[in-house]
Short mmCIF file of C-alpha atoms and ligand atoms in Angstrom, two decimals:
data_model
loop_
_atom_site.label_atom_id
_atom_site.label_comp_id
_atom_site.label_asym_id
_atom_site.label_seq_id
_atom_site.Cartn_x
_atom_site.Cartn_y
_atom_site.Cartn_z
CA MET A 1 2.17 35.90 -12.45
CA LYS A 2 1.98 35.89 -16.71
CA TRP A 3 -1.56 34.85 -16.32
CA ASN A 4 -4.17 35.71 -19.32
CA SER A 5 -7.35 36.56 -17.35
CA TYR A 6 -9.25 35.04 -20.09
CA ILE A 7 -7.94 31.91 -18.87
CA HIS A 8 -8.79 30.19 -15.67
CA ALA A 9 -6.95 26.93 -15.28
CA GLN A 10 -8.13 24.02 -12.63
CA ASN A 11 -5.66 23.10 -10.62
CA VAL A 12 -5.55 18.79 -9.58
CA PHE A 13 -3.52 16.86 -8.14
CA ILE A 14 -3.77 13.32 -8.55
CA ILE A 15 -2.80 9.90 -6.78
CA GLY A 16 -2.06 6.85 -7.69
CA ALA A 17 -0.94 8.55 -11.28
CA THR A 18 1.37 5.89 -13.06
CA TRP A 19 -0.52 3.13 -13.91
CA SER A 20 -3.31 2.18 -16.08
CA VAL A 21 -6.40 4.98 -15.54
CA GLY A 22 -3.87 7.33 -13.97
CA ARG A 23 -1.59 7.51 -16.56
CA GLU A 24 -4.17 7.35 -19.22
CA LEU A 25 -6.24 10.44 -17.41
CA ILE A 26 -2.70 12.68 -17.85
CA TYR A 27 -2.38 12.02 -21.13
CA GLN A 28 -6.39 12.63 -21.67
CA ILE A 29 -5.14 16.07 -19.97
CA SER A 30 -2.77 16.91 -22.20
CA ASP A 31 -4.29 15.78 -25.59
CA TYR A 32 -7.55 17.82 -25.17
CA ASP A 33 -7.54 19.42 -21.48
CA SER A 34 -4.35 22.14 -21.88
CA ILE A 35 -3.79 25.78 -23.19
CA GLU A 36 -2.65 23.91 -26.51
CA ASN A 37 -6.10 22.93 -27.62
CA ASN A 38 -7.47 26.51 -26.60
CA HIS A 39 -8.51 25.13 -23.72
CA THR A 40 -10.07 28.66 -21.40
CA HIS A 41 -10.02 25.88 -18.08
CA PRO A 42 -7.29 24.18 -18.77
CA THR A 43 -6.31 21.58 -16.17
CA ARG A 44 -3.33 22.16 -14.08
CA ILE A 45 -1.50 19.35 -12.92
CA LEU A 46 0.41 20.28 -9.54
CA GLY A 47 1.03 17.44 -8.19
CA VAL A 48 1.38 13.72 -8.93
CA ALA A 49 2.13 10.81 -6.53
CA ASN A 50 2.19 7.18 -7.27
CA SER A 51 2.94 4.65 -3.84
CA LYS A 52 6.32 5.60 -3.75
CA LYS A 53 6.81 9.37 -4.27
CA ILE A 54 5.30 12.96 -4.77
CA LEU A 55 6.02 15.02 -7.75
CA LEU A 56 5.27 18.76 -7.50
CA SER A 57 5.32 21.20 -10.02
CA VAL A 58 6.87 24.23 -8.61
CA ASP A 59 6.52 26.58 -11.86
CA ASP A 60 3.56 29.21 -11.59
CA THR A 61 3.60 31.02 -13.98
CA SER A 62 2.84 27.53 -16.26
CA TYR A 63 -0.83 27.28 -17.68
CA SER A 64 -0.32 23.08 -17.65
CA GLY A 65 1.49 22.44 -14.84
CA LEU A 66 3.33 18.90 -14.84
CA SER A 67 2.70 17.37 -18.76
CA TRP A 68 3.27 14.24 -20.06
CA THR A 69 2.81 13.72 -24.32
CA ARG A 70 1.32 9.38 -24.81
CA ASP A 71 5.61 9.05 -25.23
CA ALA A 72 6.40 9.71 -22.15
CA ASN A 73 7.50 7.27 -19.26
CA ILE A 74 5.51 9.22 -16.11
CA ASN A 75 6.44 6.05 -13.97
CA ALA A 76 10.24 6.84 -14.45
CA ASP A 77 9.85 10.64 -14.16
CA ILE A 78 7.90 10.59 -10.84
CA THR A 79 10.84 7.66 -9.81
CA THR A 80 13.85 10.10 -10.74
CA HIS A 81 12.43 13.52 -10.05
CA GLY A 82 10.03 12.61 -7.17
CA ILE A 83 10.58 13.37 -3.37
CA VAL A 84 10.03 10.81 -0.79
CA LEU A 85 7.79 11.79 1.77
CA THR A 86 7.06 9.26 4.49
CA ALA A 87 3.81 10.70 6.48
CA TRP A 88 1.98 9.55 3.17
CA TYR A 89 -1.71 11.16 3.27
CA ASP A 90 -0.36 13.44 5.39
CA SER A 91 2.30 14.38 2.94
CA ILE A 92 -0.21 15.17 0.12
CA LEU A 93 -1.26 17.55 2.03
CA TRP A 94 1.62 19.59 3.38
CA SER A 95 2.53 19.61 -0.74
CA LEU A 96 -0.34 22.24 -0.35
CA ASP A 97 2.30 24.52 1.11
CA ILE A 98 5.43 24.01 -0.45
CA LEU A 99 2.39 24.97 -4.27
CA GLY A 100 1.56 27.83 -2.07
CA ILE A 101 -2.06 26.86 -2.53
CA SER A 102 -5.03 26.76 -0.57
CA MET A 103 -7.38 24.12 -0.23
CA SER A 104 -10.25 25.22 -1.83
CA ASP A 105 -7.64 25.93 -5.09
CA ILE A 106 -7.00 22.49 -6.31
CA VAL A 107 -9.08 19.13 -6.87
CA PHE A 108 -7.52 16.26 -5.88
CA ILE A 109 -7.88 13.55 -8.19
CA ASP A 110 -7.86 9.23 -6.21
CA VAL A 111 -6.91 7.22 -9.11
CA THR A 112 -5.46 4.46 -6.63
CA ALA A 113 -6.88 0.96 -5.50
CA ASP A 114 -6.37 2.13 -1.97
CA GLY A 115 -8.23 -0.03 0.86
CA SER A 116 -6.40 1.78 3.72
CA ARG A 117 -7.58 3.37 6.56
CA ALA A 118 -5.42 6.20 5.49
CA ASN A 119 -6.99 6.82 1.95
CA LEU A 120 -10.74 7.13 4.11
CA ASP A 121 -8.70 9.53 6.36
CA PHE A 122 -7.35 11.23 3.52
CA HIS A 123 -10.73 11.84 2.14
CA LEU A 124 -12.67 12.72 5.17
CA ARG A 125 -10.06 15.40 5.85
CA VAL A 126 -10.08 16.61 2.60
CA ILE A 127 -13.80 17.13 2.68
CA LYS A 128 -13.81 18.44 6.06
CA SER A 129 -11.48 20.89 5.26
CA GLY A 130 -13.57 22.80 2.33
CA GLY A 131 -11.92 20.83 -0.19
CA SER A 132 -12.79 18.70 -3.83
CA ILE A 133 -12.12 15.34 -4.41
CA VAL A 134 -12.63 13.69 -7.71
CA THR A 135 -12.71 9.24 -7.33
CA ALA A 136 -12.20 6.70 -8.87
CA ASN A 137 -11.04 4.60 -6.24
CA LYS A 138 -14.11 2.67 -4.81
CA ASN A 139 -12.68 1.61 -1.03
CA PRO A 140 -13.29 5.10 0.65
CA LEU A 141 -17.27 5.11 -0.75
CA ALA A 142 -17.22 0.84 0.54
CA LEU A 143 -15.69 0.85 3.66
CA SER A 144 -16.59 4.15 5.25
CA SER A 145 -19.20 4.12 7.71
CA ILE A 146 -22.71 5.34 7.13
CA GLU A 147 -22.27 8.67 8.30
CA GLU A 148 -18.73 9.23 7.39
CA PHE A 149 -20.02 8.12 3.28
CA TYR A 150 -23.07 10.87 3.84
CA LEU A 151 -19.97 12.93 5.23
CA LEU A 152 -18.35 12.03 2.38
CA THR A 153 -20.82 12.49 -0.73
CA GLN A 154 -23.33 15.15 0.91
CA ASP A 155 -22.57 18.30 -1.14
CA ARG A 156 -22.89 16.31 -4.56
CA LEU A 157 -20.32 19.59 -5.77
CA ARG A 158 -17.35 18.77 -3.98
CA TYR A 159 -17.41 14.90 -4.05
CA LEU A 160 -17.49 13.40 -7.27
CA TYR A 161 -17.47 9.68 -7.57
CA ARG A 162 -19.41 8.77 -10.54
CA SER A 163 -16.38 7.02 -11.76
CA SER A 164 -16.47 4.66 -9.44
CA VAL A 165 -19.12 2.20 -10.14
CA MET A 166 -19.91 2.54 -14.12
CA ALA A 167 -17.94 5.15 -15.49
CA TRP A 168 -19.06 7.18 -17.21
CA TRP A 169 -22.52 5.63 -18.09
CA PRO A 170 -25.40 7.12 -15.33
CA ALA A 171 -25.93 4.75 -12.75
CA VAL A 172 -24.61 6.91 -9.98
CA SER A 173 -26.37 10.01 -11.06
CA GLU A 174 -29.82 8.39 -11.17
CA LEU A 175 -28.85 7.60 -7.84
CA LEU A 176 -28.46 10.64 -6.54
CA ASN A 177 -31.33 12.51 -8.54
CA ALA A 178 -33.62 10.24 -7.29
CA TYR A 179 -32.07 10.35 -3.63
CA ASP A 180 -32.74 14.34 -4.02
CA THR A 181 -35.83 14.49 -5.06
CA ARG A 182 -37.64 12.21 -2.74
CA ASN A 183 -38.29 8.73 -5.60
CA LYS A 184 -38.04 5.43 -3.64
CA VAL A 185 -36.06 3.03 -4.83
CA HIS A 186 -37.66 -0.60 -4.86
CA SER A 187 -34.63 -2.28 -7.23
CA ILE A 188 -31.43 -2.06 -8.43
CA GLU A 189 -30.36 -5.57 -10.51
CA GLY A 190 -27.32 -5.84 -12.58
CA CYS A 191 -24.38 -6.81 -14.16
CA PHE A 192 -21.31 -4.67 -13.39
CA SER A 193 -18.13 -6.38 -13.95
CA GLY A 194 -16.85 -6.49 -17.26
CA THR A 195 -14.65 -9.66 -16.71
CA LEU A 196 -17.38 -11.68 -15.69
CA ALA A 197 -19.41 -10.75 -18.11
CA TYR A 198 -16.58 -11.09 -20.72
CA ILE A 199 -16.49 -14.92 -18.99
CA CYS A 200 -19.77 -14.99 -18.98
CA SER A 201 -20.52 -14.34 -22.68
CA GLY A 202 -17.32 -17.05 -23.67
CA LEU A 203 -18.77 -19.77 -21.42
CA GLU A 204 -21.65 -19.28 -24.33
CA LYS A 205 -20.13 -19.68 -26.73
CA TRP A 206 -18.43 -23.25 -25.53
CA GLU A 207 -15.59 -21.67 -24.72
CA SER A 208 -13.14 -23.54 -22.01
CA PHE A 209 -13.78 -21.47 -18.32
CA SER A 210 -9.70 -21.83 -18.13
CA SER A 211 -9.07 -20.49 -21.46
CA ILE A 212 -11.84 -17.43 -21.16
CA VAL A 213 -9.86 -16.54 -17.52
CA ARG A 214 -6.58 -16.66 -19.61
CA ASP A 215 -7.72 -14.70 -22.32
CA ALA A 216 -9.45 -12.01 -20.10
CA HIS A 217 -6.15 -11.83 -18.10
CA THR A 218 -4.21 -11.34 -21.12
CA ARG A 219 -6.27 -8.66 -22.83
CA LYS A 220 -5.63 -6.24 -19.24
CA TYR A 221 -10.13 -6.56 -18.20
CA THR A 222 -8.79 -9.04 -15.01
CA GLU A 223 -6.94 -7.76 -12.24
CA PRO A 224 -3.85 -8.72 -12.09
CA ASN A 225 -4.70 -12.04 -10.36
CA PRO A 226 -8.06 -12.93 -11.47
CA TRP A 227 -9.61 -14.05 -7.78
CA ASP A 228 -9.73 -10.22 -7.41
CA ASP A 229 -12.61 -10.41 -10.22
CA LEU A 230 -13.82 -13.91 -9.66
CA SER A 231 -14.23 -13.16 -5.61
CA GLY A 232 -17.32 -10.97 -6.11
CA HIS A 233 -16.10 -8.38 -4.02
CA ASP A 234 -15.91 -5.92 -6.51
CA VAL A 235 -19.44 -6.38 -7.28
CA MET A 236 -20.08 -6.28 -3.88
CA ARG A 237 -18.22 -2.91 -3.38
CA LYS A 238 -19.87 -2.03 -6.51
CA ILE A 239 -24.18 -2.31 -5.32
CA LEU A 240 -22.90 -1.09 -1.80
CA ILE A 241 -22.03 1.92 -3.14
CA LEU A 242 -25.29 2.32 -5.39
CA ALA A 243 -27.31 0.90 -2.62
CA ARG A 244 -25.74 3.75 -0.03
CA THR A 245 -26.28 5.98 -2.84
CA ALA A 246 -29.90 5.40 -3.05
CA GLY A 247 -30.38 6.15 0.52
CA PHE A 248 -30.23 2.93 2.33
CA GLN A 249 -28.20 2.31 5.14
CA ILE A 250 -26.12 -0.80 4.97
CA SER A 251 -22.55 -2.21 4.78
CA ALA A 252 -20.62 -4.68 3.07
CA GLU A 253 -21.60 -6.63 5.95
CA ASP A 254 -25.08 -6.76 5.08
CA ILE A 255 -25.22 -7.96 1.70
CA THR A 256 -25.13 -11.44 0.53
CA ILE A 257 -22.05 -12.75 -1.83
CA LYS A 258 -21.59 -15.71 -3.80
CA PRO A 259 -18.30 -15.97 -5.51
CA PHE A 260 -18.44 -17.14 -9.08
CA ILE A 261 -16.04 -19.75 -7.88
CA ASP A 262 -15.28 -21.54 -4.25
CA LYS A 263 -13.81 -19.66 -2.08
CA GLY A 264 -10.72 -22.65 -2.08
CA PHE A 265 -9.46 -20.75 -5.13
CA SER A 266 -8.44 -17.94 -2.98
CA GLY A 267 -5.48 -18.45 -2.03
CA TYR A 268 -2.78 -19.26 -5.23
CA THR A 269 -0.64 -16.90 -6.40
CA SER A 270 -1.94 -16.01 -10.73
CA ASN A 271 0.23 -18.25 -12.13
CA GLU A 272 -0.66 -21.42 -10.12
CA PHE A 273 -4.38 -19.95 -9.84
CA PHE A 274 -4.27 -20.00 -13.86
CA ASP A 275 -3.21 -24.12 -13.58
CA GLN A 276 -5.71 -24.85 -10.39
CA ILE A 277 -8.60 -23.55 -12.87
CA GLU A 278 -8.32 -26.34 -15.50
CA ALA A 279 -9.70 -28.53 -12.82
CA LEU A 280 -13.33 -26.58 -13.84
CA ASP A 281 -13.62 -26.74 -17.41
CA GLY A 282 -15.23 -30.18 -17.29
CA ALA A 283 -17.95 -29.06 -14.97
CA PHE A 284 -18.30 -25.81 -16.59
CA GLU A 285 -19.41 -27.44 -19.67
CA ALA A 286 -22.16 -29.62 -18.23
CA GLU A 287 -23.94 -26.77 -16.45
CA ILE A 288 -23.79 -24.26 -19.76
CA ARG A 289 -25.34 -27.63 -21.59
CA SER A 290 -27.71 -28.45 -19.13
CA SER A 291 -28.81 -24.08 -18.91
CA GLN A 292 -29.25 -24.02 -22.43
CA ALA A 293 -31.51 -26.51 -23.09
CA LYS A 294 -33.62 -25.09 -20.79
CA TRP A 295 -32.98 -21.90 -22.06
CA GLU A 296 -31.20 -20.85 -19.69
CA THR A 297 -27.93 -18.87 -19.37
CA LEU A 298 -24.94 -17.27 -16.54
CA ARG A 299 -24.80 -14.47 -15.66
CA TYR A 300 -23.02 -12.96 -12.08
CA VAL A 301 -25.83 -10.33 -11.14
CA ALA A 302 -25.87 -8.15 -7.96
CA LYS A 303 -29.45 -7.45 -6.91
CA LEU A 304 -31.02 -4.47 -4.44
CA TRP A 305 -34.52 -5.18 -3.23
CA PHE A 306 -36.73 -2.77 -1.04
CA ASN A 307 -40.19 -4.51 0.23
CA TRP A 308 -41.90 -3.78 2.51
CA ASP A 309 -39.53 -2.13 4.63
CA THR A 310 -37.48 -4.84 3.87
CA LEU A 311 -33.89 -4.92 2.34
CA GLN A 312 -31.84 -8.01 0.59
CA VAL A 313 -29.19 -7.11 -1.05
CA SER A 314 -27.28 -10.25 -3.03
CA VAL A 315 -24.56 -11.05 -5.78
CA TRP A 316 -24.57 -14.27 -6.72
CA PRO A 317 -23.99 -15.92 -10.32
CA ARG A 318 -27.78 -16.82 -11.70
CA TYR A 319 -28.72 -18.64 -14.79
CA VAL A 320 -31.18 -16.51 -16.19
CA GLU A 321 -34.16 -16.83 -18.37
CA LYS A 322 -34.99 -16.14 -21.68
CA GLN A 323 -36.85 -13.49 -20.43
CA SER A 324 -34.81 -11.34 -18.51
CA SER A 325 -33.40 -8.85 -19.39
CA LEU A 326 -29.80 -9.77 -18.47
CA TRP A 327 -30.02 -12.20 -20.91
CA SER A 328 -28.60 -10.81 -23.82
CA LEU A 329 -25.58 -8.54 -22.98
CA GLN A 330 -22.73 -9.96 -24.90
CA GLY A 331 -18.60 -9.60 -24.36
CA THR A 332 -17.95 -7.10 -21.45
CA HIS A 333 -21.33 -5.37 -21.51
CA ASN A 334 -22.64 -4.17 -17.96
CA LYS A 335 -26.07 -3.50 -17.13
CA VAL A 336 -28.25 -2.04 -14.34
CA ILE A 337 -31.65 -2.16 -14.11
CA ILE A 338 -32.98 0.74 -12.36
CA THR A 339 -36.81 0.71 -10.20
CA THR A 340 -38.19 3.92 -8.22
CA ASP A 341 -41.68 5.22 -7.63
CA ASN A 342 -41.68 7.28 -10.70
CA PHE A 343 -39.41 5.19 -13.12
CA VAL A 344 -37.00 2.49 -14.84
CA THR A 345 -34.01 3.11 -16.00
CA GLU A 346 -32.23 0.83 -17.65
CA PHE A 347 -28.99 1.23 -19.71
CA SER A 348 -26.25 -1.53 -20.95
CA ARG A 349 -23.09 -0.16 -22.36
CA PRO A 350 -19.46 -2.03 -22.10
CA TRP A 351 -17.39 -2.12 -19.76
CA ALA A 352 -16.00 1.54 -19.33
CA GLY A 353 -12.23 0.51 -19.37
CA ILE A 354 -9.15 2.33 -18.96
CA GLN A 355 -9.94 5.03 -21.99
CA ASN A 356 -14.09 5.92 -20.85
CA THR A 357 -12.96 5.84 -17.10
CA ALA A 358 -10.12 8.89 -17.28
CA ASN A 359 -12.69 10.59 -19.57
CA SER A 360 -15.10 10.15 -17.08
CA ILE A 361 -12.97 11.90 -13.95
CA ARG A 362 -12.19 14.80 -17.04
CA VAL A 363 -16.38 15.28 -17.37
CA ASP A 364 -16.15 15.28 -13.85
CA LEU A 365 -13.92 17.72 -13.17
CA ALA A 366 -15.84 20.06 -15.99
CA TRP A 367 -18.60 19.58 -13.71
CA LEU A 368 -16.20 21.06 -10.62
CA LEU A 369 -15.71 24.84 -12.64
CA LYS A 370 -16.27 27.96 -10.55
CA LYS A 371 -17.10 31.12 -12.83
CA ARG A 372 -16.99 28.98 -15.78
CA ILE A 373 -16.31 31.03 -18.78
CA ALA A 374 -17.57 30.41 -22.72
N1 NAP B 1 -8.52 -0.19 -14.63
C1 NAP B 1 -10.09 0.23 -14.78
O1 NAP B 1 -10.33 0.06 -16.46
C2 NAP B 1 -11.08 1.50 -13.77
C3 NAP B 1 -12.54 1.12 -14.54
C4 NAP B 1 -13.42 1.90 -13.27
C5 NAP B 1 -12.33 2.20 -12.37
N2 NAP B 1 -10.75 1.60 -11.98
C6 NAP B 1 -11.18 2.39 -10.81
O2 NAP B 1 -9.13 2.73 -10.56
C7 NAP B 1 -8.36 2.82 -9.94
C8 NAP B 1 -7.06 2.37 -10.66
O3 NAP B 1 -6.94 1.38 -11.52
P1 NAP B 1 -6.13 1.58 -12.23
O4 NAP B 1 -6.30 -0.36 -12.70
O5 NAP B 1 -5.54 2.19 -12.97
O6 NAP B 1 -4.93 0.72 -10.77
P2 NAP B 1 -3.54 0.50 -11.52
O7 NAP B 1 -3.15 0.26 -12.33
O8 NAP B 1 -3.59 -0.41 -10.56
O9 NAP B 1 -2.98 1.66 -10.59
C9 NAP B 1 -2.75 2.02 -9.25
C10 NAP B 1 -2.10 3.67 -8.93
O10 NAP B 1 -2.00 3.72 -7.57
C11 NAP B 1 -1.20 4.21 -7.43
N3 NAP B 1 -1.32 3.72 -5.71
C12 NAP B 1 -0.87 2.52 -5.26
N4 NAP B 1 -1.16 2.97 -3.80
C13 NAP B 1 -1.45 4.44 -3.83
C14 NAP B 1 -1.23 4.92 -2.40
N5 NAP B 1 -1.57 4.68 -1.05
N6 NAP B 1 -1.08 6.49 -2.65
C15 NAP B 1 -0.87 6.83 -3.83
N7 NAP B 1 -0.78 6.46 -4.91
C16 NAP B 1 -0.97 4.69 -4.55
C17 NAP B 1 0.32 2.53 -7.82
O11 NAP B 1 1.09 3.69 -7.81
P3 NAP B 1 2.27 2.16 -8.09
O12 NAP B 1 2.89 2.66 -9.13
O13 NAP B 1 3.24 3.15 -6.56
O14 NAP B 1 2.06 1.46 -6.90
C18 NAP B 1 -0.60 3.40 -9.44
O15 NAP B 1 -0.03 4.67 -10.02
C19 NAP B 1 -9.24 1.56 -8.77
O16 NAP B 1 -9.41 2.27 -7.67
C20 NAP B 1 -9.57 0.69 -10.12
O17 NAP B 1 -11.00 0.10 -9.70
C21 NAP B 1 -10.23 0.92 -12.89
#
C-alpha cells in the first residue's frame, strides 16, 4: 500500500448512486473531498450501487477509489462495468469480502428511496454488526418498529440521519439534544414539504392550482408522480421521524393524515394526473379568495402536541391566520417550531433540494471521522 501516513481516507459505499442526490454527492466528493483538494481525510468511494448493479473499486492504492467528474455519466458506467448480484442487499455486504475490508472500516450511505423490508433489514444488520450508516432515505426510520428505530439510532456516532428531514437544517439535531438532556418536547409544528410550500405560495399569488403543480414538476420540486407529494405521506414520515427522535413511541398508524387534495386523485399516471387536477382550479381559486378576505392563508402543516400525557399528531392542509409564524413562508421555504421545557426554537429555510442534501450527507461523514487530523 503506497499511502502517506498523514492521510487517512474515509471509505464509503454509496447505495442509490445514479440519480439526483447520489449523483450530486459523488460530484461533490470529487469537487471537495478528494486528495487533489489537499483533504487530509479524502472520501474514498469503494463501492456504488443502483437498483440493478454494483461497481467496486479494486485499486487499493488509490486515495479516491471510484471518482467521476461532473461531465461523466455515472449511470452508464455502472451499467457497463458493474456486476449483477442477485441477492441484493446481501450482495452489498458480501462485497466487503471482495474489497477485503471490515464492516467497521466503511460507511454505507443510503440515498435510495427504497421502502422495502430488505432495506430496513440491511440497515439493522449493518448497525448490529458494528458498522455505520448515513441515510437520506426516510423509509427505514419511518417504517421500522419503535424497537428497531431505537436500535438503529441509539449510537449517535454510527447512524446519522440528519439529511432525512430538513436536510442541512438542524431539526433532527435539536431534537436529539432535547432527548439526550431530558428536555421534554411539548410541540413540534411546521411545514416540511418544499413542493407543497411552493404550491401554497403560488395559490396566494392567484396562479391556477394545475399550472403551479405542472411548474413545480418541471422544476423537479415534485416526485415523478406529484400525487406522492400531495398525498401528504412524505410529510407524515418526516413528523414521525422527528417525533420518534424526540422520544415519542409512535408509528404511522398513530398519525392523522389528510391529503392536500382528495384521495380520488391517487390512481393516475402523472400525465393523466395533470389533466384531472384542472377540475380543482375553480374550487382552489374560490377558497383562496374567501380566505384572503379573512386574512388567512393556506399551508400544509404537520403538528405534534403533547399535553397532560396525551399525544396528538396530525398532518393536514390548514388556513392559518396572519399572526401565525407559518403565514410568511414563501416559495419552497420550510419551517419548524420546536417547543420544549427550556426553549422555543424556530428555523425557516428554503427547501434543501439536491445540492444541500448531498452537502448535508458530507457534513455527517465529517462527523464520523475518527482520529481527525487538523
Ligand atoms: N431530491 C431531494 O431534493 C431530496 C431531499 C432530501 C432527501 N431526499 C431523499 O434522498 C433519497 C434519494 O432521493 P433522489 O431524489 O436522489 O431519488 P432518485 O432520483 O429516485 O434516485 C434514487 C436512487 O436510488 C436507486 N435505488 C432505488 N432502489 C434501490 C435499491 N433497492 N438498491 C439500490 N439502489 C436503489 C436508484 O437506482 P435506479 O436508477 O437503478 O432506479 C437511484 O440511483 C430519497 O430517499 C429522498 O427522499 C431527496
